[in-house]
Amino acid sequence: MADIHEHQGSTVSARLRIVGWIVLTTALALLAVTVSMRSIMSGQVAEAANVGIAQEIEEFRTFAAEGLDPKTARPFSSIGELMERYLARQQPMAGEAILAQANGRVLTAGTAANQAGTWLADDPVLLGRILDDAKTSGILESNHGTVRWAKAEAKDASGASGAGHQAHLVVAHFIGGAQEEANRQATMLFGVAAGGLALTAGIAWLAAGQIMRPIRTMSETAASISANDLSARVPVEGRDDLAQLARTLNAMLDRVEASHLAQRHFIAEAREHLGSPQRKMAAALQKLNEEEVPRKQRGRIISTAQAHISLMGQTLADLELLAQSSDPDFIQRRMVPVGEVTADVAAAAARPGAYPDRRFRIAESAKAQAWLDPLRVAQAMHQLIQNAVAHTEDGESIRIGSAAAKGMASFWVANDGPALDPDQARALLENYRSAPEAGQQGSGMGLGLAVVKAVAQAHGGTAWVESGNGNGTSFGFSLPQADAGQGIRCEEEFAQSMASSLGGES
């Protein structure tokens, strides 16, 4: 399944994908701007030609209607003179042709630098199409490009019709030159856009590299982690999304390291607590193979082997309990009386045959309710009792108690054995060892305190040890009486419990 997803994923780096999307988006935007600008400039060329043509036609009509012959100070009597006088006053723009046809002649206005009039005058086909067209304006294609044109008719003062009394003025714009200039500007704009796109790609590459730098650091950190070293962490810089990702990754690494250490410790404890009984049992079985072993000694050897087998079974049970302690459903809480749990534990310890030659008494019993798992609490208490039995002599008394204060319910087991110094007490809880027996400093005797600590932590509490002050040694754990999110539920179950009790009594 992992291989399938790997083949389906992209082989392009995230940095290149970021740059690619930025460049693609910018390129589309610049292309749209360039095409739009070219279209606008082309439209402006056509618009400028139309405006110039319309202006010339309007000026000609005004001149034809109001113009006076400077010789007579009266309207022109000759249509040819009218057209010549008008053309003499004109200075066509670049690409503009102003041409008149009168009395069978073609007259043009312009300079040698502006060849548009010559182009039109020397192209009788084009000029004929314009003069013969029923429309007064239009667009035609010529050898010199697109031509926009308009024409107007004028008559002399007599108002008579005929070739000698009327003429035509043609105003045409060859827009090819202006269009080429617009195209040149569009090409220049495209070049500037391409340069800007290249600059954008470079900046995007650098920016993407800076953005991806924490990701690369995370990848390098993850690659540097091995089973022998889980201490590497990702540096957290700033308060942005990547910093939050780094904090989340570090928290995950903390959990992985803690889980790895717990696993190694679990294996070490299993090796230590199972290895010693196994070696002793192997030695006992080896003695049984010797033919000269007396019957009584053989019985003692068998009893010893059975004791070691029992110890190994208890150790395996403790290890199984520790392995289950990380499960979400390890504890099943309900509201129970603390004193009732204490009494049940004491009764189980004091029953005949459970712990011979030991006396148990309840030193203190809390009169309070607590939100806990009575089965797990009882298991933890029995581990403490076994530890106390292992470190007391026949006939000695073991005290069992519970208390409730400041929202915490505490359970403990105490004996009058040798006191522990602070370092020993701390080592007991940190290393999950039981209290050392006399003459066996530092030796472990089961996983009792590990089970106690696991039960306490599963409830959100802590395990503790107190020693000295003439009161022997006390091992215990403290649990919250109620979870913050379970307060209302606790009150409801407590009320139901009280109602049930009252109903039973009545």
XYZ file of C-alpha atoms in Angstrom:
506
model
C 0.000 0.000 0.000
C 2.853 2.371 0.832
C 4.483 1.609 -2.529
C 1.222 2.360 -4.358
C 0.901 5.765 -2.672
C 4.572 6.458 -3.355
C 4.117 5.815 -7.083
C 0.953 7.920 -7.155
C 2.613 10.933 -5.510
C 4.476 13.711 -7.297
C 8.192 13.382 -7.972
C 8.622 17.164 -8.279
C 9.995 18.911 -5.207
C 7.710 21.167 -3.181
C 10.037 24.121 -3.789
C 9.809 23.666 -7.557
C 6.022 23.288 -7.375
C 5.712 26.535 -5.404
C 7.901 28.389 -7.907
C 6.045 26.785 -10.814
C 2.636 27.929 -9.592
C 3.901 31.457 -8.885
C 5.570 31.722 -12.310
C 2.530 30.262 -14.088
C 0.146 32.661 -12.346
C 2.403 35.648 -13.031
C 2.910 34.600 -16.663
C -0.846 34.360 -17.237
C -1.349 37.786 -15.658
C 1.438 39.384 -17.713
C 0.193 37.713 -20.898
C -3.301 39.027 -20.262
C -1.908 42.532 -19.663
C 0.260 42.417 -22.817
C -2.554 41.166 -25.058
C -4.953 43.702 -23.568
C -2.491 46.557 -24.066
C -1.890 45.551 -27.693
C -5.618 45.416 -28.296
C -6.060 48.809 -26.640
C -3.253 50.378 -28.688
C -4.681 48.914 -31.912
C -8.038 50.349 -31.000
C -6.446 53.713 -30.301
C -4.810 53.694 -33.766
C -8.180 53.081 -35.417
C -9.902 55.630 -33.194
C -7.291 58.299 -33.912
C -7.667 57.703 -37.670
C -11.462 57.961 -37.485
C -11.314 61.167 -35.449
C -8.817 62.748 -37.876
C -10.891 61.787 -40.905
C -14.118 63.092 -39.389
C -12.451 66.360 -38.449
C -11.079 66.897 -41.981
C -14.444 66.139 -43.583
C -16.203 68.562 -41.245
C -13.646 71.288 -41.948
C -14.051 70.777 -45.699
C -17.829 71.013 -45.543
C -17.576 74.214 -43.553
C -15.064 75.663 -46.032
C -17.184 74.652 -49.026
C -20.247 76.318 -47.541
C -18.648 79.473 -46.152
C -15.320 79.893 -47.944
C -14.791 83.042 -50.155
C -12.586 83.570 -53.141
C -9.817 85.970 -51.970
C -9.815 87.624 -55.387
C -13.491 88.533 -55.455
C -14.420 88.189 -51.787
C -17.347 86.156 -53.004
C -18.085 82.419 -53.057
C -15.897 80.425 -55.411
C -17.311 80.385 -58.916
C -14.986 77.543 -59.960
C -15.091 74.237 -58.189
C -11.493 73.607 -59.177
C -10.310 76.803 -57.489
C -12.282 75.864 -54.331
C -10.577 72.499 -54.111
C -7.121 73.918 -54.855
C -7.533 76.643 -52.235
C -8.652 74.105 -49.589
C -5.839 71.649 -50.326
C -3.258 74.416 -50.169
C -4.223 75.071 -46.552
C -3.850 71.422 -45.381
C -0.885 69.736 -43.697
C -1.722 66.017 -43.557
C -0.440 63.902 -40.674
C 1.792 60.882 -41.156
C -0.113 58.259 -43.084
C -2.953 60.690 -43.910
C -3.932 61.380 -47.506
C -6.159 64.332 -48.528
C -7.113 64.142 -52.177
C -9.598 65.989 -54.407
C -11.082 65.079 -57.755
C -12.347 68.053 -59.756
C -12.739 68.743 -63.469
C -11.251 65.308 -64.209
C -8.082 66.081 -62.294
C -6.745 64.493 -59.085
C -5.210 66.971 -56.649
C -3.332 66.020 -53.470
C -2.220 67.869 -50.371
C 0.927 66.988 -48.489
C 4.686 67.044 -48.350
C 7.413 64.895 -49.797
C 7.894 63.276 -46.390
C 4.304 62.040 -46.316
C 3.770 59.642 -49.196
C 0.212 58.660 -48.296
C -1.288 61.092 -50.834
C 0.959 59.738 -53.578
C 0.021 56.137 -52.673
C -3.643 56.935 -53.074
C -3.246 59.085 -56.210
C -1.092 56.473 -57.914
C -3.561 53.678 -57.198
C -6.481 54.346 -59.558
C -8.124 51.079 -58.621
C -8.231 51.955 -54.927
C -9.288 55.535 -55.641
C -11.972 54.346 -58.033
C -13.389 51.953 -55.429
C -13.607 54.802 -52.935
C -15.254 57.255 -55.379
C -17.662 54.660 -56.743
C -18.706 53.396 -53.306
C -22.231 54.397 -52.364
C -21.154 54.817 -48.749
C -19.412 57.947 -47.529
C -16.832 56.050 -45.413
C -15.298 52.622 -45.094
C -12.259 50.396 -44.683
C -10.260 48.859 -47.531
C -7.084 46.852 -47.946
C -4.331 48.174 -50.221
C -0.767 47.430 -51.193
C 0.310 49.647 -48.294
C -1.936 48.144 -45.645
C -5.345 48.915 -44.234
C -6.952 52.188 -45.328
C -9.712 53.980 -43.440
C -11.420 56.573 -45.611
C -14.260 59.053 -45.896
C -15.386 61.341 -48.749
C -17.466 64.487 -49.201
C -19.038 66.182 -52.233
C -18.890 69.915 -53.006
C -20.469 72.176 -55.674
C -19.585 75.614 -56.963
C -21.601 78.756 -56.313
C -23.969 78.075 -59.196
C -25.204 74.920 -57.530
C -25.474 73.205 -60.869
C -24.750 69.528 -61.290
C -22.224 68.020 -63.629
C -18.538 67.275 -63.860
C -17.593 70.944 -64.200
C -19.606 72.114 -61.235
C -18.977 69.450 -58.541
C -15.971 67.693 -56.968
C -15.120 65.091 -54.323
C -12.748 65.318 -51.394
C -11.272 62.047 -50.142
C -9.587 61.787 -46.722
C -7.805 58.464 -46.123
C -5.584 57.094 -43.375
C -3.046 54.367 -44.080
C -2.849 52.941 -40.546
C -0.159 50.333 -41.295
C 2.653 52.513 -39.939
C 0.761 53.378 -36.761
C -0.162 49.732 -36.312
C 3.473 48.710 -36.686
C 4.403 51.220 -33.986
C 1.704 49.775 -31.736
C 3.048 46.276 -32.405
C 6.578 47.452 -31.632
C 5.437 48.895 -28.317
C 3.545 45.676 -27.552
C 6.692 43.673 -28.320
C 8.690 45.934 -26.025
C 6.059 45.482 -23.321
C 6.230 41.718 -23.817
C 10.013 41.830 -23.404
C 9.677 43.845 -20.192
C 7.067 41.340 -18.969
C 9.406 38.440 -19.787
C 12.192 40.113 -17.822
C 9.822 40.720 -14.932
C 8.728 37.096 -15.106
C 12.345 35.933 -14.919
C 12.930 38.244 -11.944
C 9.757 36.918 -10.308
C 10.948 33.345 -10.833
C 14.281 34.149 -9.170
C 12.648 35.878 -6.210
C 10.099 33.044 -5.910
C 12.925 30.485 -5.909
C 14.702 32.302 -3.071
C 11.461 32.873 -1.137
C 10.399 29.236 -1.541
C 13.832 28.180 -0.319
C 13.415 30.298 2.812
C 9.907 28.942 3.367
C 11.051 25.354 2.873
C 14.164 25.736 5.049
C 12.347 24.701 8.275
C 10.882 21.734 6.382
C 14.367 20.675 5.307
C 15.547 21.066 8.898
C 12.699 18.827 10.050
C 13.610 16.257 7.404
C 17.277 16.321 8.418
C 16.315 16.004 12.085
C 14.019 13.060 11.362
C 16.765 11.409 9.288
C 19.296 11.844 12.105
C 17.110 10.059 14.653
C 18.048 6.464 15.325
C 17.260 3.840 17.910
C 20.398 4.844 19.817
C 19.729 8.598 19.833
C 16.252 10.114 20.005
C 17.362 13.425 21.510
C 17.397 15.504 18.293
C 14.774 18.260 18.128
C 13.717 20.767 15.492
C 14.613 24.400 16.303
C 11.502 26.553 16.743
C 11.718 30.058 15.282
C 8.857 32.564 15.365
C 5.165 31.973 15.905
C 3.917 31.168 12.408
C 2.458 27.959 10.999
C 5.872 26.381 10.435
C 6.874 27.158 14.021
C 3.679 25.476 15.196
C 4.510 22.490 12.975
C 7.992 22.339 14.518
C 6.510 22.414 18.026
C 4.075 19.650 17.092
C 6.899 17.553 15.635
C 9.014 18.090 18.757
C 6.087 17.037 20.935
C 5.726 13.897 18.823
C 9.458 13.211 19.182
C 9.113 13.662 22.951
C 6.378 11.034 22.989
C 8.394 8.712 20.753
C 11.458 9.082 22.978
C 9.409 8.523 26.122
C 7.780 5.463 24.563
C 11.169 4.150 23.437
C 12.685 4.638 26.887
C 9.676 2.979 28.486
C 10.010 0.068 26.085
C 13.712 -0.342 26.809
C 13.050 -0.103 30.520
C 10.241 -2.629 30.189
C 12.566 -5.068 28.411
C 15.321 -4.478 30.963
C 12.949 -5.112 33.848
C 11.618 -8.257 32.200
C 15.153 -9.524 31.629
C 16.176 -8.751 35.217
C 13.108 -10.102 36.974
C 12.797 -13.225 34.857
C 16.504 -13.957 34.523
C 17.290 -14.521 38.205
C 14.431 -17.002 38.911
C 15.200 -18.781 35.649
C 18.839 -19.254 36.582
C 17.955 -20.438 40.087
C 15.349 -22.836 38.751
C 17.839 -24.192 36.205
C 20.338 -24.770 39.004
C 17.676 -26.553 41.060
C 16.712 -28.790 38.157
C 20.356 -29.588 37.554
C 20.674 -30.791 41.151
C 17.618 -32.979 40.697
C 19.412 -34.785 37.912
C 22.100 -35.878 40.333
C 21.356 -39.420 41.544
C 22.846 -39.017 45.001
C 20.459 -36.191 46.073
C 18.706 -37.264 49.319
C 14.932 -37.435 49.376
C 14.549 -34.525 51.829
C 16.878 -32.312 49.840
C 15.066 -33.287 46.662
C 11.802 -32.103 48.214
C 13.361 -28.775 49.181
C 14.740 -28.366 45.661
C 11.331 -29.058 44.163
C 9.738 -26.525 46.529
C 12.360 -23.971 45.547
C 11.741 -24.584 41.848
C 8.007 -24.261 42.372
C 8.543 -20.977 44.229
C 10.627 -19.633 41.354
C 8.008 -20.750 38.851
C 5.375 -18.946 40.925
C 7.585 -15.842 41.057
C 8.053 -15.925 37.300
C 4.298 -16.273 36.826
C 3.718 -13.252 39.070
C 6.357 -11.293 37.159
C 4.707 -12.145 33.839
C 1.351 -11.045 35.239
C 2.896 -7.755 36.385
C 4.498 -7.240 32.973
C 1.178 -7.879 31.269
C -0.487 -5.353 33.565
C 2.209 -2.782 32.763
C 1.770 -3.385 29.043
C -1.985 -2.785 29.405
C -1.506 0.433 31.388
C -1.104 2.521 28.207
C -4.452 1.360 26.785
C -7.271 3.948 26.856
C -9.614 1.478 28.576
C -7.065 0.362 31.167
C -9.169 1.889 33.936
C -12.956 1.847 34.275
C -13.888 4.582 36.721
C -16.943 4.908 38.855
C -17.813 6.738 42.024
C -16.969 4.488 45.000
C -16.440 5.038 48.755
C -12.727 5.235 49.552
C -13.219 3.560 52.929
C -15.031 0.631 51.340
C -12.115 -0.005 48.945
C -9.710 0.185 51.895
C -11.749 -2.324 53.905
C -11.983 -4.753 50.977
C -8.201 -4.658 50.456
C -7.519 -5.221 54.171
C -10.010 -8.098 54.323
C -8.419 -9.809 51.322
C -4.941 -9.483 52.863
C -6.069 -10.799 56.246
C -7.971 -13.829 54.988
C -6.545 -17.163 56.200
C -3.679 -18.486 54.135
C -3.092 -15.275 52.195
C -0.088 -13.992 54.142
C 0.696 -16.337 57.077
C 2.440 -14.963 60.143
C 1.529 -11.329 59.308
C -0.944 -9.117 61.096
C -2.928 -6.474 59.193
C -4.864 -3.555 60.588
C -6.569 -0.486 59.152
C -4.721 2.532 60.509
C -6.997 5.110 58.837
C -10.034 4.984 56.574
C -11.289 7.953 54.558
C -14.988 8.752 54.652
C -15.210 10.164 51.133
C -16.188 9.273 47.599
C -13.685 9.071 44.733
C -13.935 8.645 40.958
C -11.663 5.633 40.376
C -11.347 2.041 39.225
C -11.633 -0.079 42.410
C -10.182 -3.171 40.685
C -6.983 -1.384 39.602
C -6.667 0.348 42.969
C -6.981 -3.020 44.723
C -4.304 -4.494 42.432
C -1.957 -1.629 43.260
C -2.637 -1.994 47.004
C -1.919 -5.738 46.892
C 1.410 -4.974 45.216
C 2.252 -2.655 48.115
C 1.158 -5.320 50.602
C 3.383 -7.938 48.939
C 6.287 -5.511 49.101
C 5.630 -4.880 52.800
C 5.354 -8.612 53.541
C 8.704 -9.203 51.842
C 10.368 -6.676 54.157
C 8.862 -7.621 57.524
C 9.450 -10.468 59.916
C 6.969 -13.078 61.087
C 4.467 -11.641 63.520
C 5.049 -8.019 62.541
C 2.132 -5.715 61.864
C 1.374 -4.093 58.514
C -0.805 -0.987 58.448
C -3.264 -0.223 55.652
C -4.868 3.192 55.308
C -6.562 5.786 53.147
C -7.184 9.510 53.402
C -8.919 12.280 51.451
C -7.772 15.897 51.413
C -7.568 18.782 48.925
C -9.417 16.867 46.226
C -7.057 13.870 46.380
C -7.748 10.348 47.644
C -4.648 8.590 49.016
C -4.086 4.882 49.676
C -1.021 3.563 51.505
C 0.612 0.563 53.164
C 3.139 1.000 56.004
C 5.454 -1.258 57.999
C 8.065 -0.843 60.712
C 10.970 -2.060 58.599
C 14.267 -0.239 58.192
C 14.002 3.403 57.178
C 15.082 4.567 53.728
C 17.166 7.633 53.022
C 15.827 10.160 50.438
C 18.061 8.861 47.638
C 16.860 5.301 48.166
C 13.225 6.433 48.228
C 13.671 8.415 44.995
C 15.430 5.497 43.305
C 12.588 3.159 44.216
C 10.036 5.199 42.270
C 12.313 6.181 39.399
C 13.723 2.693 38.796
C 10.567 0.715 39.600
C 12.299 -1.408 42.213
C 10.910 -2.769 45.411
C 12.494 -1.849 48.724
C 15.840 -3.632 49.288
C 15.932 -6.475 51.706
C 18.418 -6.585 54.508
C 21.729 -7.722 53.100
C 20.522 -7.253 49.515
C 21.035 -3.573 48.826
C 19.664 -2.595 45.486
C 18.210 -5.992 44.600
C 14.874 -5.969 42.817
C 11.979 -8.116 43.987
C 9.252 -7.911 41.338
C 7.579 -5.075 39.545
C 5.251 -4.070 42.345
C 6.076 -0.374 42.441
C 5.980 -0.192 38.643
C 2.403 -1.476 38.732
C 1.533 0.992 41.499
C 2.967 3.899 39.552
C 1.205 2.818 36.341
C -2.166 2.635 38.116
C -1.608 6.029 39.747
C -0.608 7.703 36.485
C -3.544 6.158 34.626
C -5.811 7.882 37.164
C -3.898 11.148 36.803
C -2.225 10.715 40.192
C 1.222 9.988 41.601
C 2.987 7.297 43.615
C 5.024 8.242 46.672
C 7.101 6.857 49.535
C 7.669 8.229 53.041
C 10.252 6.905 55.475
C 11.785 7.858 58.804
C 10.493 9.853 61.786
C 10.074 6.617 63.753
C 7.051 5.534 61.702
C 8.783 2.999 59.481
C 8.219 3.219 55.733
C 4.971 4.016 53.919
C 4.345 3.339 50.245
C 1.251 4.816 48.653
C -0.366 6.685 45.813
C -2.724 9.641 45.519
C -5.532 9.962 42.969
C -7.859 12.840 42.075
C -11.217 12.389 43.728
C -12.979 13.551 40.543
C -11.886 14.404 37.004
C -12.539 17.971 35.864
C -14.792 16.780 33.064
C -16.635 14.278 35.229
C -17.789 16.498 38.086
C -21.454 16.564 37.138
C -21.461 12.873 36.318
C -19.863 12.090 39.681
C -22.540 14.038 41.526
C -25.300 12.277 39.591
C -23.905 8.800 40.288
C -23.332 9.665 43.944
C -26.939 10.859 44.234
C -28.192 7.689 42.550
C -26.042 5.579 44.893
C -27.407 7.355 47.970
C -30.977 7.051 46.719
C -30.474 3.338 46.106
C -29.017 2.860 49.597
C -31.869 4.716 51.254
C -34.394 2.752 49.235
C -32.791 -0.544 50.316
C -32.876 0.431 53.973
C -36.516 1.391 53.868
